[in-house]
Coordinates of C-alpha atoms in Angstrom, one line a residue:
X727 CA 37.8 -28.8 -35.9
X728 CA 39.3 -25.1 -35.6
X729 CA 39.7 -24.9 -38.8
X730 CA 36.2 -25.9 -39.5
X731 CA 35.2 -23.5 -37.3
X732 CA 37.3 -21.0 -38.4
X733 CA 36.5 -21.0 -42.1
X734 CA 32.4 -21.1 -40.6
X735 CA 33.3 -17.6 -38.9
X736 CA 35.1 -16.1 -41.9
X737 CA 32.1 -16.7 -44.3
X738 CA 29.7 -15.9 -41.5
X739 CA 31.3 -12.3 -41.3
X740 CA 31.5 -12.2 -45.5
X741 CA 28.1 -12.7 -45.7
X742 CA 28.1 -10.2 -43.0
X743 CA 29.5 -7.4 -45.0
X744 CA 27.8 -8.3 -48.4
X745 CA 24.2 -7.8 -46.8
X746 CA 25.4 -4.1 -45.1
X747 CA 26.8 -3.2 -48.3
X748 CA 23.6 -4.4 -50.3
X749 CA 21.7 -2.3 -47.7
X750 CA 24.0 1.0 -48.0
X751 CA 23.1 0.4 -51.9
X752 CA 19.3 0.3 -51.5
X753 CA 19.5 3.3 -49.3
X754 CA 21.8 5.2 -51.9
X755 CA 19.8 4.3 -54.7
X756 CA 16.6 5.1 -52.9
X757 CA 17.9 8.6 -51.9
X758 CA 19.0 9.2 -55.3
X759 CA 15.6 8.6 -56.4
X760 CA 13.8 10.8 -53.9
X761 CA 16.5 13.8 -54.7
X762 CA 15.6 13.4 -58.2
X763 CA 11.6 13.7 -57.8
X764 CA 12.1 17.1 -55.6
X765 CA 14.7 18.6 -57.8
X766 CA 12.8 21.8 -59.2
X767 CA 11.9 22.3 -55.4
X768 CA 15.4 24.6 -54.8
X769 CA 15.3 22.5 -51.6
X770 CA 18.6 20.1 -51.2
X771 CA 18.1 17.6 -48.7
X772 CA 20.8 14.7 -47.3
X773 CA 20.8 11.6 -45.7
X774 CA 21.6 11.3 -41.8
X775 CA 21.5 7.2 -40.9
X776 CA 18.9 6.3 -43.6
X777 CA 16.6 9.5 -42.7
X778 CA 16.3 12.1 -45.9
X779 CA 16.5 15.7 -44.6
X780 CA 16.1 19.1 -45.9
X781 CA 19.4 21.1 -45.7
X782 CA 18.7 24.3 -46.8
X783 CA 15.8 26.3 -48.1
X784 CA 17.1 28.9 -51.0

């Protein structure tokens, strides 16, 4: 039965891992995006825990 139980937890915390990683993507891809659209802007902006931010005003 610990075995069982074992091998549940192990995929549990895969599965885990594969949805924060899918979520990291979306929120790269969607920052990419969004830097792309305001390029001619001369405004750079970053991303702070999913928010996009200006940096710097040239």
């Amino acid at each position: 039965m610990n075995k069982l139980f074992s091998t549940i937890n192990q995929n549990a915390q895969m599965y885990k891992e594969e949805r924060e990683q899918k979520k990291l993507s979306r929120q790269a891809t969607t920052f990419e995006r969004f830097a792309g659209e305001f390029a001619d802007t001369h405004v750079s902006y970053q991303n702070i825990n999913g928010f996009i931010l200006p940096m710097q005003v040239a």
